[in-house]
Coordinates of C-alpha atoms in Angstrom, one line a residue:
Chain B
M1 CA -8.2 21.5 -11.4
I2 CA -5.1 19.3 -11.6
N3 CA -3.8 20.8 -8.3
E4 CA -6.7 19.2 -6.5
L5 CA -6.9 16.0 -8.5
I6 CA -3.3 15.1 -8.1
I7 CA -3.2 15.5 -4.3
A8 CA -6.6 14.0 -3.8
P9 CA -5.6 10.3 -3.9
V10 CA -3.2 11.0 -1.1
A11 CA -5.1 13.6 0.9
F12 CA -8.5 12.0 0.8
P13 CA -7.6 8.7 2.4
L14 CA -5.7 10.6 5.0
I15 CA -8.8 12.6 5.9
M16 CA -10.8 9.3 5.9
A17 CA -8.2 7.7 8.2
L18 CA -8.5 10.5 10.7
I19 CA -12.3 10.5 10.6
T20 CA -12.6 6.7 11.1
L21 CA -10.0 7.0 13.8
A22 CA -12.2 9.6 15.5
L23 CA -15.2 7.4 15.2
W24 CA -13.6 4.3 16.7
K25 CA -16.1 3.8 19.4
Y26 CA -19.1 3.8 17.0
R27 CA -18.6 0.8 14.9
N28 CA -21.6 1.0 12.7
I29 CA -21.0 4.7 11.8
Q30 CA -17.4 3.9 11.2
E31 CA -18.3 1.2 8.7
I32 CA -20.8 3.4 6.9
V33 CA -18.3 6.3 6.7
S34 CA -15.6 4.0 5.4
V35 CA -17.7 2.7 2.6
V36 CA -19.0 6.2 1.6
G37 CA -15.4 7.4 1.7
A38 CA -14.2 4.5 -0.4
I39 CA -16.8 5.3 -3.1
I40 CA -15.7 8.9 -3.2
Y41 CA -12.0 7.8 -3.2
F42 CA -12.7 5.6 -6.2
V43 CA -14.5 8.4 -8.1
L44 CA -11.5 10.8 -7.4
C45 CA -9.1 8.2 -8.7
F46 CA -11.2 7.8 -11.8
Q47 CA -11.3 11.5 -12.3
L48 CA -7.5 11.7 -12.2
L49 CA -7.1 9.0 -14.9
N50 CA -9.7 10.7 -17.0
Y51 CA -7.9 14.0 -16.7
V52 CA -4.5 12.5 -17.6
L53 CA -5.9 10.7 -20.6
N54 CA -7.3 13.9 -21.9
N55 CA -4.5 16.3 -21.0
G56 CA -1.3 14.3 -21.1
I57 CA 1.3 13.9 -18.3
Q58 CA 0.6 16.2 -15.3
A59 CA 3.1 17.5 -12.8
V60 CA 2.4 19.6 -9.7
H61 CA 5.1 21.0 -7.5
M62 CA 4.3 20.9 -3.8
G63 CA 4.5 24.2 -2.0
S64 CA 5.0 26.0 -5.3
W65 CA 8.7 25.2 -5.1
D66 CA 9.6 24.5 -8.7
A67 CA 11.3 21.3 -9.8
P68 CA 14.0 20.2 -9.3
F69 CA 14.0 21.8 -5.8
G70 CA 10.5 21.1 -4.6
I71 CA 8.8 17.7 -4.4
S72 CA 6.9 17.1 -7.6
F73 CA 3.8 14.9 -7.9
V74 CA 3.6 13.5 -11.4
A75 CA 0.7 11.7 -12.9
D76 CA 1.4 10.0 -16.2
T77 CA -0.9 7.3 -17.7
F78 CA 0.9 4.5 -15.9
S79 CA 0.6 6.0 -12.4
A80 CA -2.9 7.2 -13.0
L81 CA -3.9 3.6 -14.0
M82 CA -2.3 2.3 -10.9
I83 CA -4.1 4.9 -8.8
L84 CA -7.4 3.9 -10.4
V85 CA -6.9 0.3 -9.5
T86 CA -5.8 1.3 -6.0
G87 CA -9.1 3.1 -5.6
L88 CA -11.0 0.0 -6.9
M89 CA -9.2 -2.2 -4.4
A90 CA -9.9 0.2 -1.6
L91 CA -13.6 0.1 -2.4
V92 CA -13.8 -3.7 -2.8
V93 CA -11.9 -4.5 0.3
I94 CA -13.7 -2.1 2.5
V95 CA -17.1 -3.3 1.4
Y96 CA -15.9 -6.9 1.9
S97 CA -14.7 -6.1 5.3
I98 CA -18.1 -5.1 6.6
S99 CA -19.1 -8.7 6.5
S100 CA -15.7 -10.4 6.9
M101 CA -14.4 -8.5 9.9
R102 CA -17.5 -9.2 11.9
R103 CA -16.8 -12.4 13.7
P104 CA -18.7 -11.9 16.8
K105 CA -18.4 -15.2 18.6
Q106 CA -15.1 -16.6 17.6
L107 CA -13.0 -13.8 19.0
C108 CA -12.5 -12.8 22.5
D109 CA -13.4 -9.2 23.4
M110 CA -9.8 -7.9 23.4
E111 CA -9.2 -9.0 19.8
Q112 CA -12.5 -7.7 18.7
K113 CA -11.7 -4.3 20.2
Q114 CA -8.4 -4.2 18.4
F115 CA -10.0 -4.8 15.1
Q116 CA -12.6 -2.2 15.8
Y117 CA -10.1 0.4 16.9
A118 CA -7.6 0.1 14.2
Y119 CA -8.7 -1.7 11.1
Y120 CA -10.3 0.9 9.0
P121 CA -8.0 3.8 9.9
L122 CA -4.9 1.6 9.2
L123 CA -6.4 0.5 5.9
Y124 CA -6.8 4.1 4.9
F125 CA -3.3 5.0 6.1
M126 CA -2.0 2.2 3.9
F127 CA -3.8 3.6 0.9
V128 CA -2.2 7.0 1.6
G129 CA 1.2 5.4 1.3
I130 CA 0.3 3.4 -1.8
S131 CA -1.1 6.4 -3.6
G132 CA 1.8 8.5 -2.6
A133 CA 4.3 6.0 -4.0
F134 CA 2.4 5.9 -7.3
L135 CA 2.3 9.7 -7.7
T136 CA 5.5 11.0 -6.4
G137 CA 8.1 12.3 -8.8
D138 CA 10.9 12.4 -6.3
I139 CA 13.0 9.4 -5.4
F140 CA 13.5 10.2 -1.8
N141 CA 9.8 11.0 -1.4
L142 CA 9.2 7.5 -2.9
Y143 CA 11.1 6.2 0.1
V144 CA 9.0 8.1 2.5
W145 CA 5.7 6.8 0.9
F146 CA 7.1 3.3 1.1
E147 CA 7.7 3.8 4.8
V148 CA 4.2 5.2 5.3
M149 CA 2.8 2.1 3.5
L150 CA 5.0 -0.3 5.4
I151 CA 4.3 1.1 8.9
A152 CA 0.5 0.8 8.3
S153 CA 1.0 -2.7 6.8
F154 CA 3.1 -3.9 9.8
S155 CA 0.3 -3.0 12.1
L156 CA -2.4 -4.5 9.9
L157 CA -0.4 -7.7 9.6
S158 CA -0.2 -8.1 13.4
L159 CA -3.8 -7.0 14.1
G160 CA -5.4 -9.7 16.3
G161 CA -2.1 -10.7 17.8
K162 CA -2.1 -14.5 17.2
K163 CA 1.2 -16.3 17.6
L164 CA 1.4 -17.3 13.9
Q165 CA 0.7 -13.8 12.9
M166 CA 3.5 -12.4 15.1
E167 CA 5.9 -14.8 13.5
G168 CA 4.9 -13.8 10.0
T169 CA 4.9 -10.1 10.9
F170 CA 8.4 -10.4 12.4
K171 CA 9.8 -11.8 9.2
Y172 CA 8.0 -9.3 7.2
V173 CA 9.2 -6.3 9.3
T174 CA 12.8 -7.5 9.3
I175 CA 13.2 -8.1 5.6
N176 CA 11.4 -4.9 4.7
L177 CA 13.6 -2.8 7.0
I178 CA 16.7 -4.3 5.4
S179 CA 15.4 -3.5 2.0
S180 CA 14.5 0.0 3.1
A181 CA 18.1 0.4 4.2
F182 CA 19.3 -0.7 0.8
F183 CA 16.9 1.8 -0.8
L184 CA 18.2 4.6 1.4
V185 CA 21.8 3.7 0.5
G186 CA 20.9 3.7 -3.1
V187 CA 19.2 7.1 -2.9
G188 CA 22.2 8.5 -1.0
L189 CA 24.6 7.3 -3.6
L190 CA 22.4 8.6 -6.3
Y191 CA 22.4 12.0 -4.7
G192 CA 26.1 11.9 -4.3
V193 CA 26.6 11.2 -8.0
A194 CA 23.9 13.4 -9.5
G195 CA 23.2 16.0 -6.9
T196 CA 19.5 15.8 -7.3
L197 CA 16.6 13.6 -6.2
N198 CA 13.9 14.7 -8.6
M199 CA 13.4 11.8 -10.9
A200 CA 12.9 13.8 -14.1
H201 CA 16.1 15.8 -13.3
L202 CA 17.9 12.5 -12.5
A203 CA 16.9 11.1 -15.9
Q204 CA 18.4 14.2 -17.5
I205 CA 21.7 14.1 -15.5
L206 CA 22.5 10.4 -15.2
P207 CA 23.4 9.8 -18.9
T208 CA 25.9 12.7 -18.7
I209 CA 27.8 11.2 -15.8
E210 CA 31.3 10.2 -16.8
N211 CA 31.7 7.1 -14.6
Q212 CA 28.7 5.0 -15.8
N213 CA 29.9 2.0 -13.7
I214 CA 28.8 3.7 -10.5
V215 CA 25.3 4.3 -12.0
T216 CA 25.1 0.6 -12.9
L217 CA 26.1 -0.2 -9.3
I218 CA 23.3 2.0 -8.0
A219 CA 20.9 0.3 -10.4
V220 CA 21.8 -3.1 -8.9
L221 CA 21.1 -1.7 -5.4
F222 CA 17.7 -0.6 -6.6
I223 CA 17.0 -4.1 -8.1
L224 CA 17.9 -5.4 -4.7
C225 CA 15.6 -3.2 -2.6
F226 CA 12.6 -3.1 -4.9
G227 CA 13.2 -6.8 -5.6
V228 CA 12.6 -7.5 -1.9
K229 CA 9.4 -5.4 -1.9
A230 CA 8.2 -7.0 -5.1
A231 CA 9.1 -10.5 -3.8
V232 CA 11.2 -11.6 -6.8
F233 CA 13.5 -14.6 -6.8
P234 CA 15.6 -15.1 -4.6
L235 CA 14.3 -12.5 -2.2
F236 CA 10.7 -13.6 -1.9
F237 CA 10.8 -16.0 1.1
W238 CA 9.2 -13.5 3.4
L239 CA 6.0 -13.4 1.4
P240 CA 4.7 -17.0 1.8
A241 CA 5.8 -16.8 5.4
S242 CA 3.5 -13.9 6.3
Y243 CA 0.7 -13.4 3.8
H244 CA -1.5 -16.2 5.0
T245 CA -1.5 -15.2 8.6
P246 CA -3.7 -12.0 8.9
P247 CA -7.5 -11.7 8.5
V248 CA -8.4 -12.5 5.0
S249 CA -9.4 -9.0 3.8
V250 CA -5.9 -7.8 4.9
S251 CA -4.1 -10.6 3.0
A252 CA -6.3 -9.8 0.0
V253 CA -5.3 -6.2 -0.1
F254 CA -1.6 -7.1 0.6
A255 CA -1.6 -9.7 -2.1
G256 CA -3.2 -7.3 -4.6
M257 CA -1.4 -4.1 -3.9
L258 CA 1.8 -4.2 -1.8
T259 CA 4.1 -6.3 -4.0
K260 CA 2.8 -4.4 -7.0
V261 CA 4.1 -1.2 -5.6
G262 CA 7.5 -2.8 -5.7
V263 CA 6.9 -3.8 -9.3
Y264 CA 5.7 -0.3 -10.1
S265 CA 8.8 1.2 -8.7
L266 CA 11.0 -1.2 -10.6
I267 CA 9.2 -0.3 -13.9
R268 CA 9.4 3.4 -13.1
V269 CA 13.1 3.4 -12.2
F270 CA 14.2 1.0 -14.9
T271 CA 12.5 2.9 -17.7
L272 CA 13.2 6.4 -16.5
L273 CA 16.6 6.4 -14.7
F274 CA 18.7 3.3 -15.3
T275 CA 18.6 2.8 -19.1
G276 CA 22.2 3.5 -19.8
H277 CA 23.5 -0.1 -19.5
L278 CA 20.5 -2.0 -20.8
E279 CA 22.3 -5.2 -21.7
F280 CA 23.6 -5.6 -18.2
T281 CA 20.7 -4.5 -15.9
H282 CA 17.9 -5.8 -18.1
T283 CA 19.6 -9.2 -18.6
I284 CA 19.7 -9.5 -14.8
L285 CA 16.0 -8.6 -14.7
L286 CA 15.2 -11.2 -17.4
W287 CA 16.9 -13.9 -15.4
I288 CA 15.2 -12.8 -12.2
G289 CA 11.9 -12.8 -14.0
G290 CA 12.4 -16.3 -15.3
F291 CA 13.4 -17.8 -12.0
T292 CA 10.7 -16.0 -10.2
M293 CA 8.0 -17.5 -12.4
V294 CA 9.4 -21.0 -12.1
V295 CA 10.2 -21.1 -8.4
G296 CA 6.9 -19.5 -7.5
V297 CA 4.8 -21.9 -9.3
L298 CA 6.8 -25.0 -8.2
G299 CA 6.6 -23.8 -4.5
A300 CA 2.8 -23.7 -4.8
A301 CA 2.6 -27.3 -5.9
A302 CA 3.8 -28.5 -2.4
Q303 CA 1.2 -26.5 -0.4
Y304 CA -2.1 -27.5 0.9
D305 CA -3.2 -24.3 2.6
M306 CA -5.5 -22.4 0.2
R307 CA -4.0 -19.0 1.1
R308 CA -0.5 -20.3 1.0
I309 CA -1.0 -21.6 -2.5
L310 CA -2.3 -18.3 -3.6
S311 CA 0.4 -16.3 -1.9
I312 CA 3.2 -18.3 -3.5
H313 CA 1.5 -17.8 -6.8
I314 CA 1.8 -14.0 -6.3
V315 CA 5.6 -14.6 -6.6
S316 CA 5.2 -16.5 -9.8
Q317 CA 3.0 -13.9 -11.3
I318 CA 5.4 -11.1 -10.4
G319 CA 7.9 -12.9 -12.7
Y320 CA 5.8 -12.2 -15.8
M321 CA 5.8 -8.5 -15.0
I322 CA 9.5 -8.4 -14.5
M323 CA 9.9 -10.3 -17.7
G324 CA 7.9 -7.7 -19.5
L325 CA 10.0 -5.0 -18.1
A326 CA 13.2 -6.8 -18.9
L327 CA 12.3 -7.4 -22.6
F328 CA 12.0 -3.6 -22.9
T329 CA 10.0 -3.3 -26.1
P330 CA 6.8 -1.1 -26.3
L331 CA 4.7 -4.3 -26.5
A332 CA 6.5 -5.9 -23.6
I333 CA 6.1 -2.9 -21.3
A334 CA 2.5 -2.5 -22.3
G335 CA 2.0 -6.2 -21.6
A336 CA 3.7 -5.9 -18.2
I337 CA 1.3 -3.0 -17.3
F338 CA -1.7 -4.9 -18.5
Y339 CA -0.5 -7.9 -16.5
L340 CA 0.0 -5.8 -13.4
L341 CA -3.6 -4.5 -13.6
H342 CA -5.1 -7.9 -14.4
N343 CA -3.2 -9.6 -11.6
I344 CA -4.1 -7.0 -8.9
I345 CA -7.8 -7.6 -9.7
V346 CA -7.7 -11.4 -10.0
K347 CA -5.4 -12.1 -7.1
T348 CA -7.4 -10.0 -4.7
N349 CA -10.5 -11.7 -5.9
L350 CA -9.1 -15.2 -5.3
F351 CA -8.1 -14.2 -1.8
L352 CA -11.6 -12.8 -1.2
I353 CA -13.0 -16.1 -2.4
S354 CA -10.7 -18.0 -0.1
G355 CA -12.2 -15.9 2.7
M356 CA -15.7 -17.0 1.6
V357 CA -14.6 -20.7 1.6
H358 CA -13.1 -20.2 5.0
R359 CA -16.4 -18.7 6.3
I360 CA -18.2 -21.8 5.0
K361 CA -15.7 -24.5 6.1
G362 CA -13.9 -22.9 9.0
T363 CA -10.5 -23.8 7.6
Y364 CA -8.0 -23.0 4.8
N365 CA -6.6 -26.4 4.5
I366 CA -8.0 -27.8 1.3
R367 CA -7.5 -31.4 2.4
N368 CA -10.2 -31.0 5.0
M369 CA -12.6 -29.6 2.5
G370 CA -14.8 -31.0 -0.2
G371 CA -18.2 -31.1 -1.8
L372 CA -18.4 -27.3 -2.2
V373 CA -19.6 -27.7 -5.7
N374 CA -22.8 -29.4 -4.4
S375 CA -23.4 -27.3 -1.4
Y376 CA -22.4 -23.9 -2.8
P377 CA -22.3 -24.1 -6.7
F378 CA -22.3 -20.3 -6.7
V379 CA -19.0 -20.0 -4.8
A380 CA -17.6 -22.8 -7.0
V381 CA -18.3 -20.9 -10.2
L382 CA -16.8 -17.8 -8.7
F383 CA -13.6 -19.6 -7.8
L384 CA -13.4 -21.5 -11.1
A385 CA -13.7 -18.4 -13.2
S386 CA -11.1 -16.5 -11.2
G387 CA -8.7 -19.4 -11.0
L388 CA -8.9 -19.9 -14.8
A389 CA -8.4 -16.2 -15.3
L390 CA -5.2 -16.4 -13.2
A391 CA -4.0 -19.4 -15.1
G392 CA -4.6 -17.6 -18.4
L393 CA -7.3 -19.4 -20.2
P394 CA -9.2 -17.5 -22.9
P395 CA -11.4 -15.6 -23.0
L396 CA -10.5 -14.3 -19.5
S397 CA -8.2 -11.4 -18.7
G398 CA -5.2 -13.6 -17.8
F399 CA -5.1 -14.9 -21.3
W400 CA -4.5 -11.5 -22.9
S401 CA -2.0 -10.5 -20.4
K402 CA 0.1 -13.6 -20.9
F403 CA -0.4 -13.4 -24.6
F404 CA 1.0 -9.8 -24.8
V405 CA 4.1 -10.7 -22.7
V406 CA 4.8 -13.9 -24.5
K407 CA 4.3 -12.3 -28.0
A408 CA 6.7 -9.6 -27.0
A409 CA 9.3 -12.2 -26.1
I410 CA 8.8 -14.1 -29.4
D411 CA 8.9 -10.9 -31.4
I412 CA 12.5 -10.2 -30.3
K413 CA 13.5 -13.9 -30.5
H414 CA 13.7 -14.6 -26.8
Y415 CA 12.2 -18.0 -27.4
F416 CA 13.5 -19.6 -24.2
I417 CA 11.8 -17.2 -21.8
A418 CA 8.6 -17.4 -23.9
V419 CA 8.6 -21.2 -23.4
V420 CA 9.2 -20.8 -19.7
A421 CA 6.4 -18.4 -19.4
L422 CA 4.0 -20.8 -21.2
M423 CA 5.1 -23.7 -19.1
V424 CA 4.5 -21.7 -15.9
G425 CA 1.1 -20.9 -17.2
L426 CA 0.4 -24.6 -17.4
L427 CA 1.6 -25.2 -13.9
T428 CA -0.5 -22.4 -12.6
L429 CA -3.5 -24.2 -14.1
F430 CA -2.4 -27.3 -12.3
S431 CA -2.4 -25.5 -8.9
M432 CA -5.8 -24.0 -9.5
I433 CA -7.2 -27.4 -10.5
K434 CA -5.7 -28.8 -7.4
I435 CA -7.6 -26.3 -5.2
W436 CA -10.7 -27.0 -7.4
N437 CA -10.4 -30.8 -7.0
E438 CA -9.7 -30.8 -3.3
A439 CA -12.0 -28.0 -2.1
F440 CA -14.9 -28.2 -4.5
W441 CA -15.0 -31.4 -6.5
K442 CA -14.1 -34.3 -4.2
K443 CA -16.4 -35.6 -1.6
M444 CA -16.2 -34.3 1.9
P445 CA -13.6 -36.4 3.9
N446 CA -15.7 -38.6 6.2
E447 CA -13.6 -38.6 9.3
K448 CA -13.7 -34.8 9.7
C449 CA -17.3 -33.9 9.5
D450 CA -20.2 -34.1 7.1
S451 CA -21.5 -31.3 5.0
K452 CA -24.2 -30.5 7.5
K453 CA -21.5 -28.7 9.5
D454 CA -21.2 -26.1 6.7
V455 CA -22.1 -22.7 7.9
N456 CA -25.1 -21.2 6.2
F457 CA -23.2 -18.8 4.0
L458 CA -25.9 -17.3 1.9
S459 CA -27.4 -15.5 4.9
K460 CA -28.0 -11.8 5.1
G461 CA -24.9 -11.0 7.0
N462 CA -22.6 -12.2 4.3
I463 CA -24.1 -10.2 1.5
F464 CA -21.2 -7.7 1.5
M465 CA -18.7 -10.5 1.0
I466 CA -20.5 -11.6 -2.2
I467 CA -21.0 -8.2 -3.9
P468 CA -17.3 -7.2 -4.3
V469 CA -16.3 -10.7 -5.5
V470 CA -19.0 -10.7 -8.1
G471 CA -18.0 -7.2 -9.1
L472 CA -14.3 -8.0 -9.5
L473 CA -15.2 -11.1 -11.5
A474 CA -17.4 -9.0 -13.8
I475 CA -14.4 -6.7 -14.4
T476 CA -12.2 -9.7 -15.1
V477 CA -14.6 -11.0 -17.7
L478 CA -15.1 -7.6 -19.2
I479 CA -11.4 -7.1 -19.6
G480 CA -11.3 -10.6 -21.2
F481 CA -13.9 -9.8 -23.8
F482 CA -12.9 -6.3 -24.5
P483 CA -9.2 -6.1 -23.9
E484 CA -8.6 -3.3 -26.5
T485 CA -9.8 -0.5 -24.3
L486 CA -7.4 -1.3 -21.5
F487 CA -4.7 -2.3 -23.8
T488 CA -4.8 1.0 -25.7
I489 CA -4.3 2.8 -22.4
A490 CA -1.5 0.4 -21.4
E491 CA 0.1 1.0 -24.7
R492 CA 0.0 4.7 -24.2
A493 CA 1.5 4.3 -20.8
A494 CA 4.3 2.2 -22.2
E495 CA 4.9 4.7 -24.9
E496 CA 5.2 7.5 -22.3
L497 CA 7.5 5.3 -20.2
L498 CA 9.9 4.6 -23.1
D499 CA 10.0 8.2 -24.3
K500 CA 11.5 9.9 -21.3
S501 CA 11.4 13.4 -22.8
Q502 CA 7.6 13.6 -22.3
Y503 CA 8.0 12.9 -18.6
I504 CA 11.0 15.2 -18.2
N505 CA 9.3 18.0 -20.1
A506 CA 6.1 17.7 -18.0
V507 CA 8.1 18.0 -14.8
L508 CA 10.8 20.4 -15.6
G509 CA 9.0 22.3 -18.3
G510 CA 11.2 24.9 -19.9
S511 CA 13.0 25.7 -16.7
L512 CA 16.1 23.6 -17.3
Chain X
M1 CA 7.0 4.5 44.4
I2 CA 6.4 8.2 44.7
S3 CA 9.3 10.3 45.9
L4 CA 8.5 13.5 47.8
I5 CA 11.4 15.4 46.4
L6 CA 10.6 14.5 42.8
S7 CA 6.9 15.4 43.2
T8 CA 7.7 18.7 44.8
A9 CA 10.2 19.6 42.1
T10 CA 7.8 18.6 39.5
R11 CA 5.2 21.0 40.8
I12 CA 7.5 23.8 39.9
L13 CA 9.0 22.3 36.8
L14 CA 5.8 21.3 35.1
P15 CA 4.5 24.9 34.3
V16 CA 8.1 26.0 33.4
L17 CA 8.5 23.1 31.0
L18 CA 5.1 23.6 29.4
L19 CA 5.8 27.3 29.0
F20 CA 9.2 26.6 27.5
S21 CA 7.7 24.1 25.0
V22 CA 5.3 26.8 23.8
F23 CA 8.2 29.2 23.6
I24 CA 10.2 26.7 21.4
L25 CA 7.1 26.2 19.2
L26 CA 6.8 30.0 18.6
R27 CA 10.5 30.6 18.2
G28 CA 10.7 27.8 15.6
H29 CA 9.0 30.0 13.1
Q30 CA 12.2 32.0 12.3
E31 CA 14.9 30.4 14.5
P32 CA 15.9 26.9 15.6
G33 CA 12.9 25.3 17.4
G34 CA 9.5 24.3 16.1
G35 CA 6.6 22.0 16.6
F36 CA 8.4 18.8 16.9
I37 CA 10.9 19.6 19.6
G38 CA 8.4 21.9 21.3
G39 CA 6.0 18.9 21.5
L40 CA 8.7 16.7 22.9
V41 CA 9.5 19.2 25.6
G42 CA 5.9 19.5 26.4
A43 CA 5.5 15.7 26.5
S44 CA 8.5 15.4 28.8
A45 CA 6.7 17.6 31.3
F46 CA 3.8 15.2 31.4
A47 CA 6.3 12.3 31.5
L48 CA 7.9 13.8 34.6
Y49 CA 4.5 14.3 36.2
T50 CA 3.5 10.7 35.4
I51 CA 6.7 9.3 36.9
S52 CA 6.5 11.4 40.1
N53 CA 2.8 11.2 40.8
G54 CA 1.6 8.0 39.2
I55 CA -0.5 7.2 36.3
S56 CA -4.0 7.8 37.8
R57 CA -3.2 11.4 38.8
A58 CA -1.5 12.1 35.5
R59 CA -4.5 10.9 33.6
R60 CA -6.7 13.2 35.7
M61 CA -4.4 16.1 35.0
F62 CA -4.0 15.5 31.3
P63 CA -6.9 17.5 29.8
L64 CA -8.2 15.1 27.2
N65 CA -7.6 11.6 25.7
P66 CA -4.2 11.7 24.0
N67 CA -5.9 10.4 20.8
V68 CA -7.8 13.7 20.5
F69 CA -4.5 15.5 20.3
I70 CA -3.2 13.2 17.7
I71 CA -6.3 13.5 15.5
T72 CA -6.7 17.3 15.8
G73 CA -3.0 17.7 15.2
L74 CA -3.0 15.7 12.1
L75 CA -6.2 17.5 10.9
M76 CA -4.5 20.8 11.4
A77 CA -1.4 19.8 9.5
M78 CA -3.6 18.4 6.7
L79 CA -5.6 21.6 6.6
S80 CA -2.5 23.7 6.2
G81 CA -1.6 21.4 3.3
I82 CA -4.9 21.6 1.4
L83 CA -5.9 25.2 2.2
P84 CA -3.9 26.5 -0.7
L85 CA -5.9 24.4 -3.1
F86 CA -8.9 26.6 -2.5
F87 CA -6.9 29.6 -3.7
G88 CA -5.8 27.8 -6.9
K89 CA -2.3 27.0 -5.7
P90 CA -0.5 23.7 -5.4
A91 CA -0.9 21.9 -2.1
F92 CA 1.4 23.0 0.8
T93 CA 2.0 26.4 -0.7
G94 CA 2.5 28.8 2.2
L95 CA -0.3 31.3 2.6
W96 CA 0.1 34.6 4.6
T97 CA -2.6 36.9 5.8
E98 CA -2.4 40.6 6.6
F99 CA -3.8 39.9 10.1
E100 CA -1.1 40.5 12.7
L101 CA -0.9 38.6 15.9
P102 CA 1.2 39.8 18.8
V103 CA 4.6 37.9 19.2
I104 CA 3.9 35.6 16.2
G105 CA 3.4 38.1 13.4
P106 CA 1.1 37.6 10.4
L107 CA -1.1 34.6 10.5
N108 CA 0.0 31.9 8.1
T109 CA -0.3 28.2 7.1
P110 CA 3.2 27.1 8.0
F111 CA 2.4 28.1 11.6
L112 CA -0.8 26.1 11.5
F113 CA 1.3 23.1 10.3
D114 CA 3.7 23.6 13.2
I115 CA 0.9 23.7 15.8
G116 CA -0.4 20.5 14.2
V117 CA 2.9 18.8 14.6
Y118 CA 3.2 20.1 18.2
S119 CA -0.2 18.6 19.0
V120 CA 0.6 15.2 17.4
V121 CA 3.9 14.9 19.2
I122 CA 2.4 15.7 22.5
G123 CA -0.5 13.2 21.9
V124 CA 1.7 10.4 20.7
A125 CA 4.4 10.8 23.4
T126 CA 1.9 11.0 26.2
S127 CA -0.1 8.0 25.0
I128 CA 3.1 6.0 24.8
I129 CA 4.1 7.1 28.3
F130 CA 0.6 6.3 29.7
T131 CA 0.6 2.9 28.0
L132 CA 4.1 2.0 29.3
K133 CA 3.2 3.1 32.8
L134 CA 0.0 1.1 32.7
K135 CA 1.9 -2.1 32.0
E136 CA 4.1 -1.6 35.1

């Protein structure tokens, strides 16, 4: 059973990518197939989590070559949780795209054709890479999945081929290739030192190496490369430059998933491999986390493009997760995982809502908007709830995630970082209120246009934009009211991460 | 510009190159070779034909849309990966049948994977060549 389940999150989107690629001339069929596929994908992801929760950490060795020689796929609670949320995002974004990618009159034929040709297959290819990165138990294989994910994301980012997009894509590609190079160097050094690439085997060997300094050096290389991918301070500058350029459903899935894969890898590597020199590596991480939070939130204050504000906020939110990892107590790690899941859902949702606003107003610049609370109170409520969830007001999911991380900091007497985290929460609220004031609350600026120019949003064609947003918001509210369920799972994931022997035993069994 | 010497040479070289590419593919099972370089050699045959005879004739000669090669190739490689699942083994475990083919030996999934790679490489390389040639 586990043989199929563990490969399904990778194999299934690959099959879907090929099918949608084959159907590229038949747009309607392609859409229907994509949605049906996304539903099946979500169910498969859910099954995997269910299996792992019932049966503990699972490991499967590809091609029946036993670890540490073959490539292992490992599903512990943490990766299964991430897989589940990946499946959810795939479902949400693909349903949303049915409405949002149909922009018949604004685009010329060439652009329309490009979308048609490549959008769904590329999206599925990206999910192949993301799922692979979450499941693999081999550090070089992780690199490969990163590349799969990045190649698909490069193309998605440039889809449509506007000048601004090309500029953003160029920055994105360059910085990511550099970080991949660092990753590769790190993996090479690791292999040179330990003679293995299997993560469980590495976790066994690394503490026994005489020269621990070189291990610490490699750890810093990994902070560097995953730091770029996760967009932490001071390596985040590519993110605000590129995330607001592609079609909104693409930026939503990027905002939700891509940086989080970097965070996932950081958490994985710094709980499993590099724990020998905690006071050094995790202090660096703590500083990075603090600066990331502050710089991200301050950067957002200066922006007036809705998607730019949201994308710089991604950076700030990443800081909380890094902080949770750096504090390195069971509660802190569980808090970081909880935060990760909450943030993926809320952030994606905010981007999707910005897409709705764009559909209504035809712009992302909040200075030129206004009066949405009167014309579309429904959209206003959606935004307000998600924005407050992001800022961390009770009883929404953001409150609990911030609460766990901050409590973990206070428990081990890191008062300073706790205060920073709380202040950043306040500033996040300020940014959300800014969008609220400008786009929804204030009157429509006269010189631009009056509210009659608003597109009739609540028409039949946009129904698929509304369903996923409402669904995600419902999940956020549910998490807010019943955090125990998710937190228990996150706690279990944290416990597994901190007790390496479970992971090592699952992968290597009795063989070594 | 179409050179007479090149196009005459190509007429002879094309079948030789294609045959050689299949030879490399089959040989790759036990010895150096395999789907990837076999595919590259095959694609270079089409590249040569495109350069010597122009894009429109090359399009006519190339049996199908290159995308078809890419998709079927990926599907074949996928299939070789997930077939073992139906026999209760982890993905990508090599399966071998008793059924003997001439030259190749017993039918097996690694060979299916190699044919898949061969097809993808031919598809990708020719579609790149066609696109570049179109832009000229």
